[in-house]
Short mmCIF file of the C-alpha atoms (twelve columns), coordinates in Angstrom:
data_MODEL
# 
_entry.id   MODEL 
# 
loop_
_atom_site.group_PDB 
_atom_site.id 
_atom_site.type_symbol 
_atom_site.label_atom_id 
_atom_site.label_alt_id 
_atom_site.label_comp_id 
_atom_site.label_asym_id 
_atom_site.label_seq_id 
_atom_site.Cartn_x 
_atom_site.Cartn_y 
_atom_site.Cartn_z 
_atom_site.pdbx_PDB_model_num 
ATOM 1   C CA . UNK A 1   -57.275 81.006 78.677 1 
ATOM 2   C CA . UNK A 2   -58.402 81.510 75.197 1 
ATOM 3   C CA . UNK A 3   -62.646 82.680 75.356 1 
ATOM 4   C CA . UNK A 4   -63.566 81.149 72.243 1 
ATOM 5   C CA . UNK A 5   -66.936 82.891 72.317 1 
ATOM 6   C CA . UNK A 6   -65.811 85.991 72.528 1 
ATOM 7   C CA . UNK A 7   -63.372 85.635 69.542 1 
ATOM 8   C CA . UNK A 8   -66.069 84.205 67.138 1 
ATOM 9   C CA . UNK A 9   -68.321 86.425 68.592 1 
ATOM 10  C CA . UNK A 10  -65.787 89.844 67.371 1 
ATOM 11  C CA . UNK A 11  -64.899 88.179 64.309 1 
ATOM 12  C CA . UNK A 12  -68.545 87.585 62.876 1 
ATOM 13  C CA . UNK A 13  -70.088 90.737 64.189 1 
ATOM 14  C CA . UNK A 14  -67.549 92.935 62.510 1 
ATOM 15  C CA . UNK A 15  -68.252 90.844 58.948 1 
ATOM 16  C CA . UNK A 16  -64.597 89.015 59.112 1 
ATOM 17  C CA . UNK A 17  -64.996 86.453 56.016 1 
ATOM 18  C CA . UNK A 18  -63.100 83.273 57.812 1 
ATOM 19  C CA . UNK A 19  -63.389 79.800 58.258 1 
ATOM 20  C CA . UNK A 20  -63.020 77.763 61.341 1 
ATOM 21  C CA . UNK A 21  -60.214 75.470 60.984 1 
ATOM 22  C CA . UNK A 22  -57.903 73.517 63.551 1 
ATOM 23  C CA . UNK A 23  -58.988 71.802 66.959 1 
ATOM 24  C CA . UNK A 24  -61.711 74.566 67.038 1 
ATOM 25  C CA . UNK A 25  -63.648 73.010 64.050 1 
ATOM 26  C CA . UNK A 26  -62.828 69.546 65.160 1 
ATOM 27  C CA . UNK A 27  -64.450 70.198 68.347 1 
ATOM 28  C CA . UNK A 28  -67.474 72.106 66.409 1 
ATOM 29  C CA . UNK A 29  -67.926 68.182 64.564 1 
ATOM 30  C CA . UNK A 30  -68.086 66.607 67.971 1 
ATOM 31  C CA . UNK A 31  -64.365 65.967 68.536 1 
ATOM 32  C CA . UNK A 32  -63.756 65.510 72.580 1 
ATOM 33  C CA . UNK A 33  -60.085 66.540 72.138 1 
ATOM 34  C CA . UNK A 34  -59.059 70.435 73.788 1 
ATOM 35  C CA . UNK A 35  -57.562 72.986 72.265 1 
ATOM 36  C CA . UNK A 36  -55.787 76.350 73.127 1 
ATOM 37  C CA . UNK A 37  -56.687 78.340 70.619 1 
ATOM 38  C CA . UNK A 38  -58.948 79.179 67.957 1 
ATOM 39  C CA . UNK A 39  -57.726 78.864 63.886 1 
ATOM 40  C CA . UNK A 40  -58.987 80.346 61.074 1 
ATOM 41  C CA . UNK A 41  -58.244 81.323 57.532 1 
ATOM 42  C CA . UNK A 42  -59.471 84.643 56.727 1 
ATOM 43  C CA . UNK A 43  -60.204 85.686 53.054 1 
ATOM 44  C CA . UNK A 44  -56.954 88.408 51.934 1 
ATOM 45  C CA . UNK A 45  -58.847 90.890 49.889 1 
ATOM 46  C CA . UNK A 46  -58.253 94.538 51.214 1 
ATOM 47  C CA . UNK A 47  -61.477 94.890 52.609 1 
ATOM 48  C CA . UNK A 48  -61.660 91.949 54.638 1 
ATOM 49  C CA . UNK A 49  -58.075 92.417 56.082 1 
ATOM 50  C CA . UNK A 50  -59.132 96.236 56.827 1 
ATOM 51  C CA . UNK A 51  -61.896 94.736 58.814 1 
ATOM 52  C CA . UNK A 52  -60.026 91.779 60.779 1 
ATOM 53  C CA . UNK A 53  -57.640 94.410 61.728 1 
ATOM 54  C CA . UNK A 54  -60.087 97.340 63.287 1 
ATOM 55  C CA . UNK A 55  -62.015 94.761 65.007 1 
ATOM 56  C CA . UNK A 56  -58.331 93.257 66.941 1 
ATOM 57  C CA . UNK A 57  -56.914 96.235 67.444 1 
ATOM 58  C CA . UNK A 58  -58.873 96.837 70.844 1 
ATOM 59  C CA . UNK A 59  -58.063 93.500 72.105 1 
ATOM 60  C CA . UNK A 60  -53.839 94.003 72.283 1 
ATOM 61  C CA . UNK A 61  -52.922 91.168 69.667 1 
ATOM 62  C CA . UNK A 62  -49.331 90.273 70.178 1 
ATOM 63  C CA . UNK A 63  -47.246 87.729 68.499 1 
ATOM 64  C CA . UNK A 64  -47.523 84.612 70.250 1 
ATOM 65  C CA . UNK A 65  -43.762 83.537 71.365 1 
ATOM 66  C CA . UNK A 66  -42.267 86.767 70.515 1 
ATOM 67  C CA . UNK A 67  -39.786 88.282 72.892 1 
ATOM 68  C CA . UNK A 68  -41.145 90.716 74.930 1 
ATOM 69  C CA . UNK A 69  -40.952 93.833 73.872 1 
ATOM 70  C CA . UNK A 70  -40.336 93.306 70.339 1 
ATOM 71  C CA . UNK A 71  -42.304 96.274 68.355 1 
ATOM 72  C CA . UNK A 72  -45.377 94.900 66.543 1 
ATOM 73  C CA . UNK A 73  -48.422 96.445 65.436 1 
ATOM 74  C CA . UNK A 74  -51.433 94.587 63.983 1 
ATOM 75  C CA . UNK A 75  -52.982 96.829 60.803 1 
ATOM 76  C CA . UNK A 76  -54.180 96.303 58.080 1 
ATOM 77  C CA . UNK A 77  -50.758 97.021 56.297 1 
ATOM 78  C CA . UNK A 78  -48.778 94.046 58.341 1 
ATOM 79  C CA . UNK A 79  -51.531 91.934 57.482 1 
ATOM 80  C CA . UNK A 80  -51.200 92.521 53.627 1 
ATOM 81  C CA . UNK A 81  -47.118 91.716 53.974 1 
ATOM 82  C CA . UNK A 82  -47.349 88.949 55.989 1 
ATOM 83  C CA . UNK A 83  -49.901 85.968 55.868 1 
ATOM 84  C CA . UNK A 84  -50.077 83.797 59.012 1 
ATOM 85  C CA . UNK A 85  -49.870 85.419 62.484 1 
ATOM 86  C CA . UNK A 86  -49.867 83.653 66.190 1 
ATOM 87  C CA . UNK A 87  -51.375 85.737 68.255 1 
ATOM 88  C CA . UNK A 88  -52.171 86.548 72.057 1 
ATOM 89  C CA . UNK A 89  -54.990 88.605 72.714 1 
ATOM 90  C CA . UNK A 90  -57.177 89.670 75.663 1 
ATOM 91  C CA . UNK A 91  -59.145 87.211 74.686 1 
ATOM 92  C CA . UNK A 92  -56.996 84.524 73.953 1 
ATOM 93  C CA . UNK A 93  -55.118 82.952 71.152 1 
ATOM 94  C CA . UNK A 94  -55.870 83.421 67.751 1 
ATOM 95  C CA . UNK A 95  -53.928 81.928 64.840 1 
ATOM 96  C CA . UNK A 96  -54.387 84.004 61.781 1 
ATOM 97  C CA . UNK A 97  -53.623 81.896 58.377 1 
ATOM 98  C CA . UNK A 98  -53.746 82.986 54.758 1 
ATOM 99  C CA . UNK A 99  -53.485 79.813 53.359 1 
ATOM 100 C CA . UNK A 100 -52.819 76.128 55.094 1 
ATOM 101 C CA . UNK A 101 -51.088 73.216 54.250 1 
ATOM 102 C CA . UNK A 102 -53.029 70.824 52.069 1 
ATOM 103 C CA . UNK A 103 -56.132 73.375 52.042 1 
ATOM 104 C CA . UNK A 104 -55.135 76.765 50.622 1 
ATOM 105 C CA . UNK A 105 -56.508 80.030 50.653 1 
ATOM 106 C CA . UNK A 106 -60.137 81.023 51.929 1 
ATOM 107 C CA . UNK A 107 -61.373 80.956 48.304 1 
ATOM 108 C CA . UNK A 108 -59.891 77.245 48.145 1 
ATOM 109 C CA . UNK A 109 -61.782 75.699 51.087 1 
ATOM 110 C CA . UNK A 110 -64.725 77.965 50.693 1 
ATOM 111 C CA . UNK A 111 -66.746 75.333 48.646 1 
ATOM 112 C CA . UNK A 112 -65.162 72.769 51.810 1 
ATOM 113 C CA . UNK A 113 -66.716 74.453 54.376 1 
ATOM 114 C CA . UNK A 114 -70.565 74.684 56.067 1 
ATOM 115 C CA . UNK A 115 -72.440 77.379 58.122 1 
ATOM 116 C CA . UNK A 116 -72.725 76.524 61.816 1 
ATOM 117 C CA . UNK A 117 -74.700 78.166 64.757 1 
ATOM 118 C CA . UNK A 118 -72.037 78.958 67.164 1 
ATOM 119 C CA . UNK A 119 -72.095 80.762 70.545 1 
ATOM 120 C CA . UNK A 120 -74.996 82.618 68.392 1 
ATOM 121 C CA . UNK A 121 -73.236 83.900 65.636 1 
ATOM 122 C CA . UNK A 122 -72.850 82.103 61.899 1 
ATOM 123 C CA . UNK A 123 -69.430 80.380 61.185 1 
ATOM 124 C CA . UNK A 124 -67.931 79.316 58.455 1 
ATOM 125 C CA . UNK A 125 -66.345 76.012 59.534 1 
ATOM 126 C CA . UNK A 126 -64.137 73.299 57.508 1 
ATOM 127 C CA . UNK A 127 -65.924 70.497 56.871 1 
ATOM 128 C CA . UNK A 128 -65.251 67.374 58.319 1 
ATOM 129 C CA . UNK A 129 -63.886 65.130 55.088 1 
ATOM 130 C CA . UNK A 130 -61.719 68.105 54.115 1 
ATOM 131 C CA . UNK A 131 -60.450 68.607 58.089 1 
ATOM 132 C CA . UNK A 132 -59.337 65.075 57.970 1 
ATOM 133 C CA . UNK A 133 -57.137 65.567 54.682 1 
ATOM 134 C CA . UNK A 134 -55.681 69.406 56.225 1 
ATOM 135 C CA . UNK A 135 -54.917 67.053 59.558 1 
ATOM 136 C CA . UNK A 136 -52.826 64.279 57.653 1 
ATOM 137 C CA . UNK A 137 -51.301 67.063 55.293 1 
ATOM 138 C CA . UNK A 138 -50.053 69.312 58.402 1 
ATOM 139 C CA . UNK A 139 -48.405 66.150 59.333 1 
ATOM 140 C CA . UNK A 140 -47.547 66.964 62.838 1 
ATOM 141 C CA . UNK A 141 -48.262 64.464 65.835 1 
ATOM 142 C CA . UNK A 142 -51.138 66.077 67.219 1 
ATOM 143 C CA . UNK A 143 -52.943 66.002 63.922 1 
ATOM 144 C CA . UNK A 144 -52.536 62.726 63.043 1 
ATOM 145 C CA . UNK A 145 -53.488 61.613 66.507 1 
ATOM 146 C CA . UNK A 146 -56.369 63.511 66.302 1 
ATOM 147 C CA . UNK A 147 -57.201 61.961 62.872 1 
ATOM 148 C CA . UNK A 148 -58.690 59.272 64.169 1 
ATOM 149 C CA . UNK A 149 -61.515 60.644 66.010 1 
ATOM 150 C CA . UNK A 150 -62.111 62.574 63.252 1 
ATOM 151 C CA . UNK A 151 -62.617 59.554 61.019 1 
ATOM 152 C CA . UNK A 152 -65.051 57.730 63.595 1 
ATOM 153 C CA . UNK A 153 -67.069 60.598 63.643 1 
ATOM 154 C CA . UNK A 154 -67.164 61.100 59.360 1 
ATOM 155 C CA . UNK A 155 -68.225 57.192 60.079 1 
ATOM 156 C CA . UNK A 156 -71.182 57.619 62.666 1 
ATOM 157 C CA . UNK A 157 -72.585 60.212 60.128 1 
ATOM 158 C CA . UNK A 158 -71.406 63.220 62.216 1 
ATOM 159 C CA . UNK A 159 -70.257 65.538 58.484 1 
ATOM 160 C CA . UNK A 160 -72.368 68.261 57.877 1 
ATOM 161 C CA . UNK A 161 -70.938 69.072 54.787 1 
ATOM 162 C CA . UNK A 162 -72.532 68.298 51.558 1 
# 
């Protein structure tokens, strides 16, 4: 079971730039639906992938689906070749993305995105107009199902975003 505290908790403590994205943020706008694991785009300068990757490395992240056994190591190095990552860790499942469909990169949906007050820390979250439009441009069934929701609650006035 994924402790969504705890990962938002690690991530802004150690000064990870990232924005909530995914079910997670839907469910930070009021959406009822459940989800498994927490998304987020982190910024790829050096510095902030440095950082994501000290604060993990305590927490065994593993690729999510892998066989076992397969050699991985998450450093700051892997991070800079690759760009998204599924992960398991002790504290659940965390999906690392550079850049998503219909968003972009961090510096794309920064100016998309508000501050919440979450399990005590400061989050960067998507906001709700621009997590509707990533939902329909993912495409897959469970975003478009979950589109819906989101619009009723862009209609009752439930956007923070400016």
């Amino acid at each position: 079971m994924t402790d969504f505290k705890a990962l938002l908790q690690l991530l802004a403590q150690n000064a990870v730039e990232f924005i909530l994205v995914g079910g997670a943020a839907a469910t930070a706008h009021g959406s009822a639906r459940l989800t498994r694991d927490v998304d987020v785009v982190y910024r790829r300068t050096s510095e902030n992938i440095a950082r994501l990757a000290v604060c993990l490395s305590s927490h065994n992240p593993q690729l999510r689906g892998a066989p076992l056994g397969l050699p991985f190591r998450l450093d700051a190095a892997t991070i800079a070749r690759g760009l998204n990552f599924t992960l398991t860790t002790d504290l659940g499942a965390l999906d690392l993305f550079g850049e998503i469909t219909g968003g972009g990169a961090y510096d794309d949906l920064l100016p998309h995105s508000i501050t919440l007050s979450l399990f005590g820390v400061s989050v960067r979250c998507l906001g709700l107009k621009r997590l509707i439009e990533v939902k329909r441009a993912a495409g897959r069934p469970r975003d478009l199902e979950a589109v819906a929701e989101l619009e009723a609650l862009l209609e009752e006035g439930q956007d923070r975003s400016t």
